[in-house]
Structure formats: C-alpha cells, structure tokens
Coordinates of C-alpha atoms in Angstrom, one line a residue:
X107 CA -53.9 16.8 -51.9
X108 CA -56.6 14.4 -50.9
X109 CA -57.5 13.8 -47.3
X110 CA -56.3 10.1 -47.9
X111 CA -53.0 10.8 -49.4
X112 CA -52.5 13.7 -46.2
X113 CA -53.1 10.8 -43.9
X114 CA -51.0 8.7 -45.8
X115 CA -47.9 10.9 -45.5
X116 CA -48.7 12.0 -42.2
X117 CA -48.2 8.1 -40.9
X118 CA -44.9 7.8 -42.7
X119 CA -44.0 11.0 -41.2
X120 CA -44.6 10.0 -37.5
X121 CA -43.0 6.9 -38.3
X122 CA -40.0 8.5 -39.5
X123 CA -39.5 10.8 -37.1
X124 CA -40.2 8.4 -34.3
X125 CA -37.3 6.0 -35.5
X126 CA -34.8 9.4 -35.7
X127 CA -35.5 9.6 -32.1
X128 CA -37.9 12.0 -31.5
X129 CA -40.8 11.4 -28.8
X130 CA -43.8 10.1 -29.9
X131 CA -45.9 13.0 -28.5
X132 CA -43.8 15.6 -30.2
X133 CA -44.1 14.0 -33.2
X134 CA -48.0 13.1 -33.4
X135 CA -48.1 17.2 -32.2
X136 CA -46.0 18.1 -35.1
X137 CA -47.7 16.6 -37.7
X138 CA -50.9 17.4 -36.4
X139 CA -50.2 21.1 -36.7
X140 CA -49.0 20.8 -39.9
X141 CA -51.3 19.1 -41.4
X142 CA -54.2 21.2 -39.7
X143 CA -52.0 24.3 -41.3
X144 CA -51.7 22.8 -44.5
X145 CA -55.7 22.3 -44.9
X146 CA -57.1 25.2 -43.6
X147 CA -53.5 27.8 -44.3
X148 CA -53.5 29.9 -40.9
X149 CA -51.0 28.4 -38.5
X150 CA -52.3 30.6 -36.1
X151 CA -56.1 28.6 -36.4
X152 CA -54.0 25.0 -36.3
X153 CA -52.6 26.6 -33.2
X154 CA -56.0 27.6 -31.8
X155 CA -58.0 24.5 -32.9
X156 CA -54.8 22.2 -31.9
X157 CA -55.0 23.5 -28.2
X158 CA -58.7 23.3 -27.7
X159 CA -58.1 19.4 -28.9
X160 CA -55.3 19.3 -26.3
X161 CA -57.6 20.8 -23.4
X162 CA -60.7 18.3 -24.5
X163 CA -58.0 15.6 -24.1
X164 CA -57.8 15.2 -20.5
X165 CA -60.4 17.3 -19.2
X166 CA -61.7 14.2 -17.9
X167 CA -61.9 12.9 -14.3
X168 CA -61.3 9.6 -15.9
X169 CA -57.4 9.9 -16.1
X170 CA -57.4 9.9 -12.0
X171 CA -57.3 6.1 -12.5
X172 CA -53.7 6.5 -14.6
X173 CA -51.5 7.5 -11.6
X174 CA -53.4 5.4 -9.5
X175 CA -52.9 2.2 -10.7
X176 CA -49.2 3.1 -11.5
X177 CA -48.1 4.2 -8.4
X178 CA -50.4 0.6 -7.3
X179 CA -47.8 -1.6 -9.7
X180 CA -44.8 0.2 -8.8
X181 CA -45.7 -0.1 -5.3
X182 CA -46.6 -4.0 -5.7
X183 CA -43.1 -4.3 -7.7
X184 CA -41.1 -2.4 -4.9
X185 CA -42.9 -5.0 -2.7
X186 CA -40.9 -8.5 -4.1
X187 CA -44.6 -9.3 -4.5
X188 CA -43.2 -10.7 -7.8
X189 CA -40.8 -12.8 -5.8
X190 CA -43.8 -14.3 -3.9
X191 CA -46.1 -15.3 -6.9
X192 CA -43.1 -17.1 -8.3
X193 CA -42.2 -19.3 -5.4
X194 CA -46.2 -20.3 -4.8
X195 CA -46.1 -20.5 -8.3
X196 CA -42.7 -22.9 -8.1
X197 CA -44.0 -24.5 -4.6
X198 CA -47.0 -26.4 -7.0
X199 CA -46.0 -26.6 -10.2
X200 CA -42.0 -27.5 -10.2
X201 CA -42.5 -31.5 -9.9
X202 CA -44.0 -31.4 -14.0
X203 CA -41.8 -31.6 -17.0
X204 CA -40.8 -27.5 -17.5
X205 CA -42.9 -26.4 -14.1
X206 CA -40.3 -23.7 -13.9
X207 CA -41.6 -22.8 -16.9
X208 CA -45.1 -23.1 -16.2
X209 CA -44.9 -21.4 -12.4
X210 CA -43.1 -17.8 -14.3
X211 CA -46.4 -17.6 -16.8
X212 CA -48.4 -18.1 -13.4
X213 CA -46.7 -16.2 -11.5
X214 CA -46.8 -13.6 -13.8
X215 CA -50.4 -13.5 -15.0
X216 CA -50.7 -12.8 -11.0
X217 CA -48.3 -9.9 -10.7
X218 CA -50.1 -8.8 -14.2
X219 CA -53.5 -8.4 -12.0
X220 CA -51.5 -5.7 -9.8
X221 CA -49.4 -3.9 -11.7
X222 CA -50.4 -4.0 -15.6
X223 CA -46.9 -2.7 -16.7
X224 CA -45.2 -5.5 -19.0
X225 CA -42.2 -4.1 -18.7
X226 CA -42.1 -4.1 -15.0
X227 CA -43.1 -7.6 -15.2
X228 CA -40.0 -8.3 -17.4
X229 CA -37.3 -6.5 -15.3
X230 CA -39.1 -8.5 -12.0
X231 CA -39.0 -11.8 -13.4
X232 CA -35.8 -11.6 -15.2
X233 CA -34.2 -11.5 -11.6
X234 CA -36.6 -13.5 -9.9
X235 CA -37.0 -16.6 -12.2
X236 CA -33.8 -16.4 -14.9
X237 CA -31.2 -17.5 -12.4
X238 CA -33.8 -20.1 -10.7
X239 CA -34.1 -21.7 -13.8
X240 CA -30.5 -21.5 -15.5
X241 CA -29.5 -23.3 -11.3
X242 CA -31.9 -26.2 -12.2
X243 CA -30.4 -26.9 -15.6
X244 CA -32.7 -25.2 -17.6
X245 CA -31.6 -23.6 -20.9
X246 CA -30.6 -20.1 -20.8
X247 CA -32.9 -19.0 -24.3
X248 CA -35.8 -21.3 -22.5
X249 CA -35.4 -18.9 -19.1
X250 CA -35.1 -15.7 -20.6
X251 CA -37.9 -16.3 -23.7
X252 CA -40.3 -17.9 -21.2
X253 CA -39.9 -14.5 -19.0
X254 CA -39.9 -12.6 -22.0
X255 CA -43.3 -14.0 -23.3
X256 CA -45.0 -14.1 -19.7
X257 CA -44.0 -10.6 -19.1
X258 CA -46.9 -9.4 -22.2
X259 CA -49.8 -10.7 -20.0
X260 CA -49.0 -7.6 -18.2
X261 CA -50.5 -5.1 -21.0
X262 CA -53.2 -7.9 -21.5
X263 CA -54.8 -9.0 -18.1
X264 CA -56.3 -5.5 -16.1
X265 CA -55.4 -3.6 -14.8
X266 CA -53.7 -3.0 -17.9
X267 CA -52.2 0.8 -18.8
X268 CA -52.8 0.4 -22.8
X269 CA -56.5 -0.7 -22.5
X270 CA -56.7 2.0 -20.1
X271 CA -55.2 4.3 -23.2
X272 CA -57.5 2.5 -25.8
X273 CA -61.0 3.5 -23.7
X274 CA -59.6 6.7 -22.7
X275 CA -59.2 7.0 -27.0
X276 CA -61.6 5.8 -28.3
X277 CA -64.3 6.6 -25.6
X278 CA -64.7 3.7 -24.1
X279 CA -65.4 2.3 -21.2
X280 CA -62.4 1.1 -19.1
X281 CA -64.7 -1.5 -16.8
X282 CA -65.8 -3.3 -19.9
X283 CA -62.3 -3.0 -21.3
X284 CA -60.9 -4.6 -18.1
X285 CA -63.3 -7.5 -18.4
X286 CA -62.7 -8.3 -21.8
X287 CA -58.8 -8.4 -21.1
X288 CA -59.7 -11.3 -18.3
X289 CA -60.4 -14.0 -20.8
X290 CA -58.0 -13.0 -23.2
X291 CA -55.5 -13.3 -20.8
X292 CA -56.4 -16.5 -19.4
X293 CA -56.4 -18.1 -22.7
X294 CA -53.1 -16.8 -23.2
X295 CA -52.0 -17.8 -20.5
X296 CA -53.2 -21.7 -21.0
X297 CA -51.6 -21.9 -24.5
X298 CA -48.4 -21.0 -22.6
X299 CA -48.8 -23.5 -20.4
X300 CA -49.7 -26.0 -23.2
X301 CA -46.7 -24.8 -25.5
X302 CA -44.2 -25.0 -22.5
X303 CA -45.2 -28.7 -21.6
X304 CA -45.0 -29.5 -25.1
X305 CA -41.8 -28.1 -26.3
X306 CA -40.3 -30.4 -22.8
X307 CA -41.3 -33.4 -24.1
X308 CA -41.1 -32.5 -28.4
X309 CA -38.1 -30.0 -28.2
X310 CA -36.3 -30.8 -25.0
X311 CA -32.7 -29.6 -26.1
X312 CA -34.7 -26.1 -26.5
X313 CA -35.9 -26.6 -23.1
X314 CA -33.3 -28.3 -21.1
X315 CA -29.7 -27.3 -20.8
X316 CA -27.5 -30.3 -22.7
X317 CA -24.3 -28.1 -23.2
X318 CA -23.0 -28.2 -20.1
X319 CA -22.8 -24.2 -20.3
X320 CA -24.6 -23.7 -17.5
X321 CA -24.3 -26.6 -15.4
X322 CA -26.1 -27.6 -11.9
X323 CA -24.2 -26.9 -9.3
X324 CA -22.7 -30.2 -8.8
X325 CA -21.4 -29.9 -11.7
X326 CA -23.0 -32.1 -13.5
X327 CA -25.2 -31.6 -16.7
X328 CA -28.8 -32.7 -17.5
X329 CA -27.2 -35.3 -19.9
X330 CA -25.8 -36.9 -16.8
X331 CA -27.8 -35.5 -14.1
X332 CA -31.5 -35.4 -12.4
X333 CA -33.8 -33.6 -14.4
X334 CA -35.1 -30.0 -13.2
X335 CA -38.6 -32.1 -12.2
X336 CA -37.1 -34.7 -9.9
X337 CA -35.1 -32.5 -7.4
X338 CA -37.0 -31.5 -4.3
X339 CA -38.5 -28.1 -4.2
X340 CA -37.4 -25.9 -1.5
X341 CA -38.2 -26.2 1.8
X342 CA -41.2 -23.8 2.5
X343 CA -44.3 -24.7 4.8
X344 CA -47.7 -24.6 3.9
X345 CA -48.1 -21.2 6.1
X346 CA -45.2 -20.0 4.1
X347 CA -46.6 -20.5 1.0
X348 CA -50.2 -19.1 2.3
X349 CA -48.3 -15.6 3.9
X350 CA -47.1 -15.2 -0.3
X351 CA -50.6 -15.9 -1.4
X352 CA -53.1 -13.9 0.8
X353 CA -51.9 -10.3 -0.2
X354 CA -51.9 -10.9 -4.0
X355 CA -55.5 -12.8 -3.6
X356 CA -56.6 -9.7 -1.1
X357 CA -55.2 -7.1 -3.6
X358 CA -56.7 -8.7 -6.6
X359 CA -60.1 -9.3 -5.0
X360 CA -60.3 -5.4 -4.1
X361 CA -58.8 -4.3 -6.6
X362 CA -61.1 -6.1 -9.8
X363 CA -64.0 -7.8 -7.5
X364 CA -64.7 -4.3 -6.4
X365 CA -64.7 -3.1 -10.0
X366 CA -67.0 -5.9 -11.3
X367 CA -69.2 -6.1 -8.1
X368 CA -70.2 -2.6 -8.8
X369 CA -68.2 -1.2 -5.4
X370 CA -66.1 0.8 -7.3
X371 CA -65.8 2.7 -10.3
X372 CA -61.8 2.1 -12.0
X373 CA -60.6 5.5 -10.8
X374 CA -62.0 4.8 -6.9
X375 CA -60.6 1.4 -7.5
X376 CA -57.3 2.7 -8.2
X377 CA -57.3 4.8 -5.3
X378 CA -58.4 1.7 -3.0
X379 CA -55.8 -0.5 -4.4
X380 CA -52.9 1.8 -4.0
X381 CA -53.8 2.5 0.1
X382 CA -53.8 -1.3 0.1
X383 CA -50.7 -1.9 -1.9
X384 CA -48.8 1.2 0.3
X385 CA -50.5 -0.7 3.8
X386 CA -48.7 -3.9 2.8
X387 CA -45.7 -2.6 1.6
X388 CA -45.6 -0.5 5.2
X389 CA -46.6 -4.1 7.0
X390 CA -43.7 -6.1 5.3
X391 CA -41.3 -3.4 5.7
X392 CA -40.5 -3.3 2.3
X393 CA -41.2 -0.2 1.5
X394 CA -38.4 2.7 2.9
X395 CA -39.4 6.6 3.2
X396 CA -37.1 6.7 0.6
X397 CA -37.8 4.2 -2.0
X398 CA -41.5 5.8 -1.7
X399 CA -40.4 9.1 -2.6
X400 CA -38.9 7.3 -5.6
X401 CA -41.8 5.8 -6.4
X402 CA -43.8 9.3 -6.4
X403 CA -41.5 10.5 -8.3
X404 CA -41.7 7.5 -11.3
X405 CA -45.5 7.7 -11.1
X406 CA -45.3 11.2 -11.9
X407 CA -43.0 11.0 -14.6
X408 CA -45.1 7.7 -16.1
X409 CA -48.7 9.7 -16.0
X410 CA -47.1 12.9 -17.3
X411 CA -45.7 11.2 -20.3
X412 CA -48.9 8.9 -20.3
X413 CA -51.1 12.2 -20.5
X414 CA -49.2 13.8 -23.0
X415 CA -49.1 11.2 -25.2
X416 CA -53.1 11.2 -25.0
X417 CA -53.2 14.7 -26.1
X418 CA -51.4 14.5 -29.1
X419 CA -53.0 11.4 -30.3
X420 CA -56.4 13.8 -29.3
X421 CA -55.0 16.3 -31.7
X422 CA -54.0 13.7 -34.0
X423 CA -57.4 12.4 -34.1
X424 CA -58.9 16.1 -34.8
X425 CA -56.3 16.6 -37.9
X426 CA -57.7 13.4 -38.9
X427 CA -61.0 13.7 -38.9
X428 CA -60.6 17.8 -40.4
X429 CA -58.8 16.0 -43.2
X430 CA -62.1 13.6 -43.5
X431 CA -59.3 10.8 -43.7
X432 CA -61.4 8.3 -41.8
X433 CA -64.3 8.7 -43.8
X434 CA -61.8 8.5 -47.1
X435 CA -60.4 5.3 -45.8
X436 CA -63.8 3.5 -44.7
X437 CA -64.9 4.5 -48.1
X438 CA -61.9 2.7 -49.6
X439 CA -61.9 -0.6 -47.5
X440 CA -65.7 -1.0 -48.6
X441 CA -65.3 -0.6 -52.4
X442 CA -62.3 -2.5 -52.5
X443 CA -63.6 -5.6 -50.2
X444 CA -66.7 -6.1 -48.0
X445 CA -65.0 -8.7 -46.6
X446 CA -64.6 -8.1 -42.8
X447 CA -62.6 -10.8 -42.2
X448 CA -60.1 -9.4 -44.6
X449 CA -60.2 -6.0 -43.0
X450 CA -59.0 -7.4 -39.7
X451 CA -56.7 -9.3 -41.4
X452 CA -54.7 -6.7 -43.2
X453 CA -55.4 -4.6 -40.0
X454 CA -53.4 -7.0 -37.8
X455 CA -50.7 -7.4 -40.4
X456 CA -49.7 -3.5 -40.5
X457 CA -49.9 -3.6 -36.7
X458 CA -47.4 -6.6 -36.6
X459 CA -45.1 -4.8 -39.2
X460 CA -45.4 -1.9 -37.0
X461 CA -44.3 -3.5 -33.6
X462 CA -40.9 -4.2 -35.0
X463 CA -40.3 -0.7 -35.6
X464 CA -41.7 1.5 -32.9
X465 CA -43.4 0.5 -29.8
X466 CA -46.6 -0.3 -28.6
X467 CA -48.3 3.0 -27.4
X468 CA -47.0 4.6 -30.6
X469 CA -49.2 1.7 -32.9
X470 CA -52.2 2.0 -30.9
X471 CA -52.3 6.1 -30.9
X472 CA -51.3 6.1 -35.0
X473 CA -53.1 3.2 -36.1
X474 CA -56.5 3.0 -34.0
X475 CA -57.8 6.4 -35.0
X476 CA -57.2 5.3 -38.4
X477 CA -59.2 1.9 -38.5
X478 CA -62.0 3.0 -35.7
X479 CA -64.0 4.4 -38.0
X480 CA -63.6 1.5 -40.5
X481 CA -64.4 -1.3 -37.7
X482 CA -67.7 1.0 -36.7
X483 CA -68.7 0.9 -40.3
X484 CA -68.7 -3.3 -40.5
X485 CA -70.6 -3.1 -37.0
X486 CA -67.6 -4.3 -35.1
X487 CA -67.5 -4.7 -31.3
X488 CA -65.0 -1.8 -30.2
X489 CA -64.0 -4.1 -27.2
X490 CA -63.3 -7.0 -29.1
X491 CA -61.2 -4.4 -31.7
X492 CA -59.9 -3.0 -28.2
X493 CA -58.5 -6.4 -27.4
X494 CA -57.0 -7.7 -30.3
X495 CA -55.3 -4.4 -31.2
X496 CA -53.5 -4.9 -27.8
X497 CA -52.5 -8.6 -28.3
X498 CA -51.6 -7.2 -31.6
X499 CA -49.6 -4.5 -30.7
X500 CA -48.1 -6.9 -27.8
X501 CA -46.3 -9.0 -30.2
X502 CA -44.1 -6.3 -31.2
X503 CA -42.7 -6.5 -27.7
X504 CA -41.0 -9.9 -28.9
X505 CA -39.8 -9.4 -32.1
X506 CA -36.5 -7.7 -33.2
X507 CA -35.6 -5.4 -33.9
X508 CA -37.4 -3.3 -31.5
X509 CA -38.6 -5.6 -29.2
X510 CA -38.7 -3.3 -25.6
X511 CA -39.4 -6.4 -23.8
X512 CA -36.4 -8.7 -24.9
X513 CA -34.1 -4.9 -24.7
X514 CA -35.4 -4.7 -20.6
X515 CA -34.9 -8.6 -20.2
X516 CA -30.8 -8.3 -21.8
X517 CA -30.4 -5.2 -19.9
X518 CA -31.6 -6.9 -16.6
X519 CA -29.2 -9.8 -16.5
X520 CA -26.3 -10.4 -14.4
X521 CA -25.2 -13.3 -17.1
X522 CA -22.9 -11.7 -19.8
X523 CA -23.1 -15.0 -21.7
X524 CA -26.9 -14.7 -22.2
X525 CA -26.8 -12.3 -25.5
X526 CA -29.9 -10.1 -26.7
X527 CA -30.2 -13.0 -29.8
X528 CA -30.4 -15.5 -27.2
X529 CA -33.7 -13.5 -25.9
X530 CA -35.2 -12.7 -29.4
X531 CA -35.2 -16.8 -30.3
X532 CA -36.5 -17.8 -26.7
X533 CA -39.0 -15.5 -27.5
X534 CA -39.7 -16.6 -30.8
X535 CA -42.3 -19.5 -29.8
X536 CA -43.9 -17.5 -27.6
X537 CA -45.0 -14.7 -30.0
X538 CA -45.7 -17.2 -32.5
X539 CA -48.1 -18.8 -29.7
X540 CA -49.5 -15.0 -29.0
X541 CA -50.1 -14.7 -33.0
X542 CA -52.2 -17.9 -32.8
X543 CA -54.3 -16.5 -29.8
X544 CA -54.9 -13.5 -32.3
X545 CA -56.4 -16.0 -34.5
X546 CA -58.8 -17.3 -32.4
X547 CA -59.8 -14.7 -31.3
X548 CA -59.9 -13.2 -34.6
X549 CA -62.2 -16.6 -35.6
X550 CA -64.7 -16.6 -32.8
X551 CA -64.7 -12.7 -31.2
X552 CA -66.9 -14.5 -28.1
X553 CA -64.0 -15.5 -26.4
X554 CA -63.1 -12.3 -25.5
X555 CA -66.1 -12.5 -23.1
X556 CA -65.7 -14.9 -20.5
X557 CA -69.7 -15.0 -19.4
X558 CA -69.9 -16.2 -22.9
X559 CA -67.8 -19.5 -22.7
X560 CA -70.2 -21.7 -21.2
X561 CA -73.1 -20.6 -23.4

C-alpha cells in the first residue's frame, strides 16, 4: 500500500467514524496508530512514537492564550454584553430599510471581537435579536438566517479559537493570524450589510413578514401596517447608549490594540482581557459567585477538549508525514496541474463538501495537514491559506445537514413555529454571500491584509 492510497483510506476512515458518533480526537488517535502500526509493524513503536507526538503537541506556552480567551467570551457572554451591542447597534441603524437586520451583523462582529466563539454568538443573538425582530414585523426565516449568518464572524474576526487552532497547527503565528482575520471580517461583514439592504428593497416578502403569522402587536400586518423603519426606536438616552458602548470599545482596545501595539503578546493579552472582562462583569453585577464557578468549569471543559483535539491532529500529522503522504500528494497536484488557482479551487470545494458532514474543527485538523505541504510548494501565503480555510470551513456552519450553527439557533428559540428548515433557508443567502467573499479573496489574496487596501 502506497503512502497516498494509506492517506486516502485513513480520511474516509475519520470521516466514517466521526459521522457514527465517535469524537473527533479519538478517532484522528485511532487511525493514527493504526496507520503508524501498519507501516512500520510494532504497535508497541506506533505507541511510543504516537505519545512522543502527543507530548510535542502542547508542550508549548502558547496554548495559555486558549483558556484565556475562553473563559474572556464566556465571561463577556455571561455579561448580556451581547444585549448591549445590539441595542447601540439598533439605537443607529433601525430607521434604514432592514436596520434590524443590519444592527445583529454589527452587533455581532462586536461581540465577535470579545468572545471569538460562533456558537456563543448564535445562542446570544438568537435571544437577543430573534424576538426583536419577529415584534417589528420582520419575517421569521429573515430573523433567524440573519442571526444565523452574523453569528460566523465569530470564528472569523480575532480573537477567534479556530485561527488560534490553525497557528497553533501549522506553526504559525497567532498575532499575524489575528490581523489577517480583521479585514476578512470586515469585508464580510459589509457584504452583509449590502445583501441585507438589498434583499429589503429586491426580495421584501423574504424580508418583511406579509403573512400575518407573526403579526405586530397591534395586530396588524406589514401589508396594512407601518413598516419596521418608520416606528420610533426605543427610548434610550445618548448616556445610555454611551454606558453599552464604552466597555466593549475598552475591552476591544486592550484586548487587540495591546496585541498590535506590541504591549502584549496573545497569551498576556488573553490574561489582560479576561481580569478586564471578570472586573466588568463584578462592576455590573452580572456576574454571581455561582455563575463564575460555571464558567470555570465550561472553560475547562472547552480547553481540555480544545487540547486534545490538538494532539491527535499532532499525531495525525506525524502518521502523515511517516507515510510521506504529503510529499505523495504535492507530487500529484503538480503533475496533474500547475495551475494554482485550480489547486485552491478544488481545495475549497472538498472543504465545502466536508462542512455538511462533520464540523468545523474536524475539516481544518483532517484537511490542513493534508494540503499544507501542497500550498508551501506553489509559494502560498500560509496566512492567506489560514484565512480562507476558515471562511471555508465557516460555511459548513450554514448548510444542512450538519450545520451546528442553524442546530444551536432551533434549539435556542422559544418559537415552536420557527422549524430548523425555516433556519437552513434564512441562512441560505448568507452562505451564498460568505462563498462569494471566498472568491475574492480567493482572486486578490491582498485583501486579507488590511495595511494593504489603500496601496
């Protein structure tokens, strides 16, 4: 058996078991030793050479900064600090054609810069913003995808946990992989914006409620009634609006102005932004003795499953390379195209027909050791490969019949007539609009940088 047809089976393998149920870690482990066995025929030296893999996989300082900046989002996210971007977010923007719709992408490309956990995001804003928007007559599949779509800017804008796991991988540096997410994510966010406006005025029945399903609560639909734009906005001051905004500019300004300043390095910044996040959760009394033991608790459980999953795509990685599958596979691509653009291409492709059968971590720990070696040979940026494997990878959060992010939104609801189809088609525009992103970043890989936009 060739090294390429080993690595071959070994995916299908992973995928398999992953979609019987069995963790991701214990499956990249078990095929890892197996294979190792299979080349070398001692299990005892796949054993041996599987565990010194495991011990070089986190003997690093470097994973400090995963606890850190979990227990700083679930902090943040005990905090209703998502309840506060929204209504700044909601306080400007609700007077435009779908400004509900516009103030949740806002609103959450904010909470993204604190937390970095989509599906926190998702569960936050599907009982923050779904309800809002259903009152003021907008449609339910319009609510729920708009939350469902914003709620991916979270694994996208830093400080995100998957590009933290694609530097930690692939030996990277998780600064430079924060500050390539930055314009990434604020591109994203803008063709939101822009696809949001649009669909109000092109596709308003997708938009607007006109069923009378969910009516105002006057009774009255939006075929008879005001439109969500023309009712006032709620009645909150200016200093009101300013005591929602300081915090999350404070925290952000620590947090990523101390990374790219040079103040900090990601793990110390980490450790800043959690005392901050714990002294305004203590300040706002929003934080009880015991919903902080739960949150120690959570953070532990996160970075232990986070670590382990890092070792056995480490030991992954070794069976790999023992097998000489990347340099198999780079050998491969070259003779069959020099084509770059073709090797992204079908790179992006698998990733998308991945992400509607396992989730994102799983993609990005399979498929990245893979195609690393491929991308190095073309000359490749590994940050720009860093950041469109995530958008990649993100799309699978939207997109049935997986999709974890639509699954969290359905679960979250207090609406029984809101079903999980009703989430996968008001998500449907969006990932169509995060698929287009892909492609231009894809096109012109200096977008990624934003010091590179104005020359």
């Amino acid at each position: 058996m060739t090294g390429l047809e080993l690595g071959l089976i070994s995916v299908g393998v992973i995928v398999a078991l992953i979609y019987t149920g069995m963790h991701v870690a214990v499956a990249l482990s078990l095929v890892s030793f197996a294979s190792v066995w299979i080349q070398n025929g001692d299990p005892v030296l796949a054993a041996k050479l599987l565990t010194l893999a495991a011990a070089d996989g986190i003997a690093d300082q470097t994973f400090a900064v995963i606890p850190l900046f979990v227990m700083m989002g679930l902090i943040m996210s005990a905090s209703d600090v998502g309840r506060d971007a929204y209504d700044v977010g909601d306080y400007f923007l609700r007077r435009i054609r779908g400004g509900l719709g516009l103030a949740t992408v806002g609103s959450n490309a904010v909470f993204a810069a604190v937390t970095g956990v989509s599906i926190a995001s998702a569960a936050v804003f599907t009982r923050v913003a779904v309800p809002e928007m259903l009152r003021l007559g907008y449609s339910p599949r319009f609510a729920v995808g708009t939350v469902a779509g914003s709620s991916v800017l979270g694994m996208l804008i830093p400080p995100s946990i998957l590009l933290i796991i694609f530097a930690i991988l692939t030996e990277q540096s998780i600064g430079l992989m924060f500050f390539a997410g930055i314009g990434p994510g604020i591109i994203l966010s803008a063709v939101y914006c822009l696809g949001i406006v649009a669909m109000a005025y092109l596709t308003p029945s997708f938009v607007f409620d006109q069923t009378g399903r969910f009516a105002t609560p006057d009774g009255t639909t939006l075929g008879t009634g005001p439109m969500p734009q023309d009712l006032a906005p709620p009645d909150r001051t200016p200093g009101e609006i300013a005591s929602k905004s300081l915090p999350l500019i404070g925290l952000i300004t620590i947090v990523l102005g101390g990374i790219y300043g040079g103040v900090f390095t990601p793990t110390e910044a980490g450790a800043v932004g959690t005392l901050a996040a714990l002294i305004l959760a203590v300040a706002r009394r929003k934080l009880s003795l015991a919903e902080f033991w739960g949150v120690l608790k959570e953070t532990g459980h996160l970075t232990a499953a986070v670590c382990f999953l890092v070792i056995a795509a480490t030991m992954y990685t070794r069976s790999l390379g023992l097998a000489g599958v990347p340099i198999e596979i780079g050998g491969l691509v070259q003779t069959a195209t020099d084509d770059f653009l073709m090797v992204i291409l079908i790179y992006i492709l698998v990733i998308l027909f991945l992400g509607t059968i396992i989730d994102s971590v799983s993609i990005i720990l399979i498929m990245v050791p893979l195609f690393l070696p491929v991308m190095n040979s073309f000359g490749a940026d590994p940050i720009w490969f860093g950041i469109i494997t995530v958008i990649a990878v993100e799309v699978g959060l939207l997109t049935p019949p997986l999709g974890m992010a639509c699954f969290v939104i359905k679960g979250c609801l207090e609406d029984d007539r809101i079903t999980l189809g009703d989430v996968f088609l008001g998500a449907a525009p969006f990932a169509l609009m995060m698929v287009f992103v892909l492609a231009l970043l894809t096109a012109w890989p200096d977008l990624v940088y934003i010091d590179r936009w104005f020359g």
